[in-house]
Amino acid sequence: MTQQTILRVAINGYGVIGKRVADAVASQDDMVLAGVTDTAHDWRTRVALSKGFRLYGATKAHADAMHQAGMAISGTLDGLLDEADIVVDCTPKHVASQNIETYRQRGIKFIVQGGEKHETTGHSFVAEASYASAVGRDCTRVVSCNTTSIVRTLTALKRSGLLLRARGTLLRRATDPWESHLGGIMNTVVPERDIPSHQGPDAQSVDPDLDIVTMAVKIPETLAHLHYWSVQLTRHASKDEILDAFRASPRISLIRTDDGLTAINAVKELMADLGRPHDSLYEVALWEDMLKVQGDELFYAYMVDNQAIVIPETIDAIRALTGIESDADLSIGKTNASLGIGFLHL
């Protein structure tokens, strides 16, 4: 493919991630949205139609149900794959692994999300760490929201020659906001049983050289995740050196408590005030004035928007797999400009 090629992108699954990926694809000048599929015929898929997206049923039975509900259906997943150069699978956890054989048989490039295992694709993607190794591949896995944030921040330190080892504690939101009425936890916290929690080994699937251990606990809120990190540096460093390392990442934004950004709900409100779609925080929001350095030890905290952080990564993964852009920095810059990333500094 050449730089002038306009990619046709299919989205399989129009849920929390799928609808955000669809919006992001539609905002790119080197991609078009071929269509989206789903199993539901409710308000979510009606919104897709209202945006002018072509809607397909995951199967004929789903398409028939959508048609009977009065929805303008373009066909089924099989038909959508005929119209696309690449498919982004945003179906629920473990469903994508069942779809992979279909994609392979059709000879179409595909991307799965972090709920699937690394082994499903043999490659795990974070743009700032593994873009080059994804170029031209048939498939990749965009890792989870938490793993994306871990790799972003530790890669920033690693590139500056400052990272020796890292230990992190994750306070994880209980469920997605839109379905918090269906389940979740209340008046308790639930520790993840295993140490390390799965995020550390998952980050190593992107960068095997990371010396990392994570611990995690679910807490009764739905807005975002909160991370606390203790990092052993390669040498004594100043706070300014650390901040400069984080500023060098185009997807880490430094925020301050003395600006009133004292909690995750305040940061989400800032996203709304900035006019971000779905109040999306695509960046890692790292508290600059909480960060502490003691000799060769670093301590910091940041916020992760579980519904948004993987969206720019997915757009970059599309470019990498199809080869329309082989340079990570160029793709990241293009994606960031289209989504308004990098403008949080007040």
Tab-separated table of C-alpha atoms in Angstrom:
chain	number	residue	atom	x	y	z
A	1	MET	CA	0.000	0.000	0.000
A	2	THR	CA	1.079	3.579	-0.617
A	3	GLN	CA	0.780	6.685	1.504
A	4	GLN	CA	-2.173	7.759	-0.705
A	5	THR	CA	-4.157	4.618	0.039
A	6	ILE	CA	-7.387	5.186	1.950
A	7	LEU	CA	-7.866	2.208	4.243
A	8	ARG	CA	-11.259	0.613	4.635
A	9	VAL	CA	-11.653	-0.327	8.301
A	10	ALA	CA	-14.293	-2.682	9.705
A	11	ILE	CA	-15.241	-2.616	13.387
A	12	ASN	CA	-16.601	-5.884	14.767
A	13	GLY	CA	-18.432	-5.007	17.981
A	14	TYR	CA	-19.955	-1.603	18.704
A	15	GLY	CA	-19.589	-1.468	22.487
A	16	VAL	CA	-17.514	0.667	24.848
A	17	ILE	CA	-14.331	0.395	22.758
A	18	GLY	CA	-15.849	-0.249	19.346
A	19	LYS	CA	-17.919	2.926	19.207
A	20	ARG	CA	-14.901	5.004	20.226
A	21	VAL	CA	-12.660	3.326	17.655
A	22	ALA	CA	-15.337	3.932	15.014
A	23	ASP	CA	-15.430	7.654	15.815
A	24	ALA	CA	-11.629	7.821	15.754
A	25	VAL	CA	-11.385	6.015	12.404
A	26	ALA	CA	-13.963	8.392	10.954
A	27	SER	CA	-11.768	11.354	11.961
A	28	GLN	CA	-8.692	10.119	10.062
A	29	ASP	CA	-7.860	11.346	6.552
A	30	ASP	CA	-6.191	8.093	5.516
A	31	MET	CA	-9.030	5.778	6.603
A	32	VAL	CA	-12.730	5.318	6.055
A	33	LEU	CA	-15.104	3.358	8.221
A	34	ALA	CA	-16.402	0.476	6.114
A	35	GLY	CA	-19.007	-0.344	8.755
A	36	VAL	CA	-19.677	-1.692	12.220
A	37	THR	CA	-21.234	-4.925	13.426
A	38	ASP	CA	-23.057	-5.805	16.597
A	39	THR	CA	-25.530	-8.218	18.129
A	40	ALA	CA	-27.843	-5.617	19.682
A	41	HIS	CA	-30.758	-3.698	18.204
A	42	ASP	CA	-31.100	-1.045	20.897
A	43	TRP	CA	-30.125	2.598	21.431
A	44	ARG	CA	-26.403	1.891	20.952
A	45	THR	CA	-26.682	0.617	17.410
A	46	ARG	CA	-29.325	3.231	16.598
A	47	VAL	CA	-26.716	5.859	17.488
A	48	ALA	CA	-24.341	4.249	14.978
A	49	LEU	CA	-26.964	4.617	12.264
A	50	SER	CA	-27.653	8.222	13.277
A	51	LYS	CA	-23.966	8.986	12.675
A	52	GLY	CA	-24.226	7.611	9.163
A	53	PHE	CA	-22.266	4.434	9.922
A	54	ARG	CA	-23.170	1.333	7.945
A	55	LEU	CA	-24.517	-1.258	10.370
A	56	TYR	CA	-24.160	-5.020	9.986
A	57	GLY	CA	-25.413	-7.901	12.107
A	58	ALA	CA	-22.815	-10.190	13.621
A	59	THR	CA	-24.783	-13.111	12.140
A	60	LYS	CA	-27.812	-13.461	9.871
A	61	ALA	CA	-30.016	-13.971	12.928
A	62	HIS	CA	-28.781	-10.714	14.448
A	63	ALA	CA	-29.229	-8.893	11.147
A	64	ASP	CA	-32.789	-10.227	10.876
A	65	ALA	CA	-33.569	-9.033	14.409
A	66	MET	CA	-32.191	-5.595	13.598
A	67	HIS	CA	-34.260	-5.465	10.410
A	68	GLN	CA	-37.404	-6.465	12.307
A	69	ALA	CA	-36.670	-3.646	14.762
A	70	GLY	CA	-36.856	-1.224	11.847
A	71	MET	CA	-33.140	-0.649	11.470
A	72	ALA	CA	-31.465	-0.105	8.082
A	73	ILE	CA	-29.071	-3.043	7.922
A	74	SER	CA	-26.336	-3.436	5.315
A	75	GLY	CA	-25.808	-7.163	5.828
A	76	THR	CA	-23.742	-9.425	8.066
A	77	LEU	CA	-20.137	-9.591	9.219
A	78	ASP	CA	-19.228	-11.755	6.222
A	79	GLY	CA	-20.360	-9.032	3.860
A	80	LEU	CA	-18.557	-6.322	5.817
A	81	LEU	CA	-15.274	-8.228	5.653
A	82	ASP	CA	-15.617	-8.222	1.858
A	83	GLU	CA	-15.614	-4.409	1.989
A	84	ALA	CA	-12.630	-3.949	4.325
A	85	ASP	CA	-8.829	-4.034	4.287
A	86	ILE	CA	-8.557	-4.638	8.040
A	87	VAL	CA	-10.913	-5.479	10.892
A	88	VAL	CA	-10.689	-4.252	14.472
A	89	ASP	CA	-12.337	-6.797	16.752
A	90	CYS	CA	-13.943	-5.027	19.713
A	91	THR	CA	-16.197	-7.873	20.775
A	92	PRO	CA	-16.384	-8.930	24.455
A	93	LYS	CA	-13.518	-10.737	26.141
A	94	HIS	CA	-12.789	-14.184	24.668
A	95	VAL	CA	-15.248	-13.703	21.781
A	96	ALA	CA	-12.506	-12.304	19.553
A	97	SER	CA	-10.435	-15.448	19.911
A	98	GLN	CA	-13.355	-17.350	18.363
A	99	ASN	CA	-13.447	-14.909	15.426
A	100	ILE	CA	-9.772	-15.170	14.581
A	101	GLU	CA	-10.132	-18.288	12.452
A	102	THR	CA	-12.693	-16.483	10.302
A	103	TYR	CA	-10.297	-13.592	9.772
A	104	ARG	CA	-7.436	-15.915	8.904
A	105	GLN	CA	-9.557	-17.860	6.440
A	106	ARG	CA	-10.598	-14.612	4.784
A	107	GLY	CA	-6.990	-13.418	4.612
A	108	ILE	CA	-7.836	-10.108	6.271
A	109	LYS	CA	-5.549	-8.330	8.719
A	110	PHE	CA	-7.010	-8.000	12.204
A	111	ILE	CA	-6.560	-6.358	15.582
A	112	VAL	CA	-7.874	-7.723	18.872
A	113	GLN	CA	-8.097	-5.994	22.228
A	114	GLY	CA	-6.378	-6.590	25.549
A	115	GLY	CA	-8.944	-9.036	26.888
A	116	GLU	CA	-7.410	-11.664	24.620
A	117	LYS	CA	-4.168	-13.481	25.369
A	118	HIS	CA	-0.862	-12.475	23.787
A	119	GLU	CA	-0.706	-15.901	22.143
A	120	THR	CA	-3.799	-15.193	20.010
A	121	THR	CA	-1.704	-12.935	17.763
A	122	GLY	CA	1.887	-13.456	18.922
A	123	HIS	CA	2.334	-9.692	19.118
A	124	SER	CA	1.264	-7.060	21.648
A	125	PHE	CA	1.023	-3.402	20.702
A	126	VAL	CA	1.769	-0.078	22.337
A	127	ALA	CA	2.718	2.525	19.755
A	128	GLU	CA	5.670	4.019	21.634
A	129	ALA	CA	7.220	0.613	22.313
A	130	SER	CA	6.330	-1.947	19.652
A	131	TYR	CA	5.169	-0.087	16.528
A	132	ALA	CA	8.169	-1.086	14.410
A	133	SER	CA	7.737	-4.804	15.076
A	134	ALA	CA	4.049	-4.575	14.073
A	135	VAL	CA	4.663	-3.069	10.623
A	136	GLY	CA	3.388	-5.429	7.934
A	137	ARG	CA	2.189	-8.126	10.317
A	138	ASP	CA	-1.123	-9.871	9.738
A	139	CYS	CA	-2.383	-9.192	13.266
A	140	THR	CA	-1.666	-7.690	16.652
A	141	ARG	CA	-3.255	-7.253	20.072
A	142	VAL	CA	-3.701	-3.760	21.479
A	143	VAL	CA	-3.042	-4.387	25.157
A	144	SER	CA	-5.384	-3.403	27.975
A	145	CYS	CA	-5.866	0.104	29.321
A	146	ASN	CA	-3.714	-0.517	32.397
A	147	THR	CA	-0.972	-2.257	30.450
A	148	THR	CA	-0.950	0.570	27.909
A	149	SER	CA	-0.370	3.108	30.670
A	150	ILE	CA	2.365	1.015	32.251
A	151	VAL	CA	4.260	0.600	29.010
A	152	ARG	CA	3.904	4.291	28.120
A	153	THR	CA	5.296	5.560	31.414
A	154	LEU	CA	8.060	3.002	31.820
A	155	THR	CA	9.121	3.392	28.189
A	156	ALA	CA	9.533	7.127	28.806
A	157	LEU	CA	11.893	6.394	31.694
A	158	LYS	CA	13.665	3.638	29.774
A	159	ARG	CA	14.362	5.888	26.786
A	160	SER	CA	15.983	8.386	29.115
A	161	GLY	CA	18.236	5.680	30.538
A	162	LEU	CA	16.642	6.006	33.985
A	163	LEU	CA	14.667	2.781	34.440
A	164	LEU	CA	16.058	-0.132	36.447
A	165	ARG	CA	12.980	-1.781	37.959
A	166	ALA	CA	9.387	-0.830	38.740
A	167	ARG	CA	6.775	-1.879	41.280
A	168	GLY	CA	3.193	-0.696	40.968
A	169	THR	CA	-0.133	-0.834	42.788
A	170	LEU	CA	-3.286	-0.485	40.706
A	171	LEU	CA	-6.634	0.709	42.069
A	172	ARG	CA	-9.007	-0.607	39.445
A	173	ARG	CA	-12.489	0.661	38.666
A	174	ALA	CA	-15.114	-2.005	39.280
A	175	THR	CA	-16.947	-1.923	35.942
A	176	ASP	CA	-17.705	0.315	32.970
A	177	PRO	CA	-19.867	3.343	33.871
A	178	TRP	CA	-22.655	2.614	31.392
A	179	GLU	CA	-23.394	-0.807	32.905
A	180	SER	CA	-22.684	-0.110	36.579
A	181	HIS	CA	-26.375	-0.720	37.336
A	182	LEU	CA	-25.917	-4.347	36.252
A	183	GLY	CA	-23.132	-5.361	38.591
A	184	GLY	CA	-19.888	-4.360	40.208
A	185	ILE	CA	-18.902	-4.035	43.834
A	186	MET	CA	-20.281	-1.865	46.625
A	187	ASN	CA	-18.886	-0.990	50.051
A	188	THR	CA	-15.846	-3.227	49.689
A	189	VAL	CA	-12.538	-3.640	47.902
A	190	VAL	CA	-11.491	-6.838	46.160
A	191	PRO	CA	-7.777	-7.670	45.949
A	192	GLU	CA	-6.535	-9.469	42.888
A	193	ARG	CA	-5.394	-12.761	44.340
A	194	ASP	CA	-2.103	-13.251	42.530
A	195	ILE	CA	1.072	-11.221	42.929
A	196	PRO	CA	2.170	-10.158	40.414
A	197	SER	CA	-1.234	-9.209	39.056
A	198	HIS	CA	-1.652	-9.927	35.358
A	199	GLN	CA	-0.759	-6.413	34.181
A	200	GLY	CA	2.970	-6.778	34.894
A	201	PRO	CA	3.471	-9.930	32.812
A	202	ASP	CA	1.238	-8.385	30.160
A	203	ALA	CA	3.533	-5.350	29.929
A	204	GLN	CA	6.415	-7.767	29.452
A	205	SER	CA	4.603	-9.191	26.416
A	206	VAL	CA	5.232	-5.775	24.825
A	207	ASP	CA	8.735	-5.258	26.243
A	208	PRO	CA	10.314	-8.411	27.719
A	209	ASP	CA	13.167	-6.362	29.221
A	210	LEU	CA	10.915	-4.615	31.752
A	211	ASP	CA	11.665	-5.562	35.375
A	212	ILE	CA	8.211	-5.027	36.769
A	213	VAL	CA	5.856	-6.313	39.471
A	214	THR	CA	2.230	-5.189	39.825
A	215	MET	CA	-0.429	-5.595	42.512
A	216	ALA	CA	-4.078	-4.725	41.948
A	217	VAL	CA	-7.316	-4.193	43.851
A	218	LYS	CA	-10.820	-3.449	42.584
A	219	ILE	CA	-12.538	-0.479	44.196
A	220	PRO	CA	-16.221	0.602	44.152
A	221	GLU	CA	-16.108	3.312	41.476
A	222	THR	CA	-16.428	3.321	37.693
A	223	LEU	CA	-14.738	6.472	36.360
A	224	ALA	CA	-11.125	5.367	35.860
A	225	HIS	CA	-8.138	3.506	37.274
A	226	LEU	CA	-5.509	5.002	39.584
A	227	HIS	CA	-1.877	3.799	39.652
A	228	TYR	CA	0.854	4.277	42.248
A	229	TRP	CA	4.413	3.452	41.219
A	230	SER	CA	7.733	2.999	42.965
A	231	VAL	CA	10.648	2.911	40.535
A	232	GLN	CA	14.306	2.098	41.135
A	233	LEU	CA	16.315	4.370	38.859
A	234	THR	CA	19.643	3.560	37.263
A	235	ARG	CA	21.212	6.496	39.113
A	236	HIS	CA	20.431	9.500	41.254
A	237	ALA	CA	18.261	11.908	39.301
A	238	SER	CA	16.540	15.228	39.790
A	239	LYS	CA	12.798	15.789	39.636
A	240	ASP	CA	13.295	17.959	36.561
A	241	GLU	CA	15.065	15.094	34.767
A	242	ILE	CA	12.153	12.781	35.508
A	243	LEU	CA	9.573	15.319	34.393
A	244	ASP	CA	11.495	15.948	31.183
A	245	ALA	CA	11.478	12.197	30.504
A	246	PHE	CA	7.707	12.057	30.911
A	247	ARG	CA	7.191	15.219	28.848
A	248	ALA	CA	9.055	13.551	25.978
A	249	SER	CA	6.162	11.117	25.612
A	250	PRO	CA	3.409	12.546	23.394
A	251	ARG	CA	0.776	10.582	25.297
A	252	ILE	CA	1.638	11.469	28.884
A	253	SER	CA	0.153	14.712	30.176
A	254	LEU	CA	1.313	16.268	33.426
A	255	ILE	CA	-1.454	17.625	35.651
A	256	ARG	CA	-1.334	19.413	39.003
A	257	THR	CA	-3.426	19.150	42.158
A	258	ASP	CA	-2.990	22.877	42.763
A	259	ASP	CA	-4.947	23.465	39.537
A	260	GLY	CA	-7.887	21.796	41.264
A	261	LEU	CA	-7.265	18.430	39.587
A	262	THR	CA	-7.251	16.646	42.927
A	263	ALA	CA	-9.251	13.547	41.960
A	264	ILE	CA	-10.196	11.489	38.943
A	265	ASN	CA	-13.678	12.998	38.697
A	266	ALA	CA	-12.140	16.456	38.341
A	267	VAL	CA	-9.945	15.243	35.476
A	268	LYS	CA	-12.973	13.716	33.751
A	269	GLU	CA	-14.795	17.041	34.138
A	270	LEU	CA	-11.833	18.759	32.493
A	271	MET	CA	-12.165	16.402	29.532
A	272	ALA	CA	-15.828	17.363	29.227
A	273	ASP	CA	-14.970	21.056	29.379
A	274	LEU	CA	-12.389	20.547	26.626
A	275	GLY	CA	-15.119	19.046	24.439
A	276	ARG	CA	-13.549	15.619	24.229
A	277	PRO	CA	-15.971	13.013	22.787
A	278	HIS	CA	-17.254	10.771	25.592
A	279	ASP	CA	-15.140	12.945	27.993
A	280	SER	CA	-12.205	10.859	26.783
A	281	LEU	CA	-8.794	11.054	28.429
A	282	TYR	CA	-6.551	9.448	25.824
A	283	GLU	CA	-3.364	10.360	27.689
A	284	VAL	CA	-1.884	9.100	30.931
A	285	ALA	CA	-2.683	11.954	33.342
A	286	LEU	CA	0.293	12.024	35.714
A	287	TRP	CA	0.337	14.295	38.773
A	288	GLU	CA	3.417	16.485	38.428
A	289	ASP	CA	3.246	17.973	41.928
A	290	MET	CA	2.804	14.576	43.605
A	291	LEU	CA	5.901	13.102	41.961
A	292	LYS	CA	8.825	12.585	44.371
A	293	VAL	CA	12.454	11.631	43.803
A	294	GLN	CA	14.700	10.451	46.631
A	295	GLY	CA	18.172	9.698	45.347
A	296	ASP	CA	17.698	6.816	42.920
A	297	GLU	CA	14.072	6.144	43.914
A	298	LEU	CA	11.062	7.594	42.105
A	299	PHE	CA	7.438	7.699	43.284
A	300	TYR	CA	4.510	8.880	41.181
A	301	ALA	CA	0.781	8.426	40.558
A	302	TYR	CA	-1.445	8.729	37.513
A	303	MET	CA	-4.952	8.208	36.177
A	304	VAL	CA	-6.034	5.845	33.382
A	305	ASP	CA	-9.290	6.301	31.451
A	306	ASN	CA	-10.111	2.663	30.776
A	307	GLN	CA	-12.531	3.528	27.960
A	308	ALA	CA	-10.259	5.881	26.031
A	309	ILE	CA	-6.531	5.214	26.415
A	310	VAL	CA	-6.408	2.367	23.880
A	311	ILE	CA	-8.217	4.304	21.137
A	312	PRO	CA	-5.158	6.138	19.726
A	313	GLU	CA	-3.138	2.921	20.048
A	314	THR	CA	-5.703	1.123	17.900
A	315	ILE	CA	-5.499	3.780	15.180
A	316	ASP	CA	-1.707	3.476	15.132
A	317	ALA	CA	-1.959	-0.313	15.031
A	318	ILE	CA	-4.124	-0.044	11.901
A	319	ARG	CA	-1.415	1.974	10.163
A	320	ALA	CA	1.366	-0.344	11.327
A	321	LEU	CA	-0.268	-3.592	10.188
A	322	THR	CA	-1.283	-2.236	6.804
A	323	GLY	CA	2.078	-0.536	6.287
A	324	ILE	CA	0.641	2.812	5.167
A	325	GLU	CA	2.970	4.407	7.720
A	326	SER	CA	6.146	2.658	8.848
A	327	ASP	CA	7.357	5.463	11.122
A	328	ALA	CA	5.884	5.319	14.622
A	329	ASP	CA	6.443	8.992	15.388
A	330	LEU	CA	4.665	10.088	12.215
A	331	SER	CA	1.657	7.878	12.915
A	332	ILE	CA	1.490	8.941	16.566
A	333	GLY	CA	1.643	12.591	15.565
A	334	LYS	CA	-1.099	12.153	12.985
A	335	THR	CA	-3.356	10.298	15.405
A	336	ASN	CA	-2.730	12.777	18.207
A	337	ALA	CA	-3.587	15.743	15.981
A	338	SER	CA	-6.850	14.133	14.864
A	339	LEU	CA	-7.945	13.380	18.452
A	340	GLY	CA	-6.684	16.571	20.108
A	341	ILE	CA	-4.083	14.750	22.191
A	342	GLY	CA	-1.373	16.840	23.806
A	343	PHE	CA	-3.354	19.929	24.747
A	344	LEU	CA	-3.997	19.340	28.450
A	345	HIS	CA	-1.421	21.786	29.798
A	346	LEU	CA	-3.369	24.662	31.346
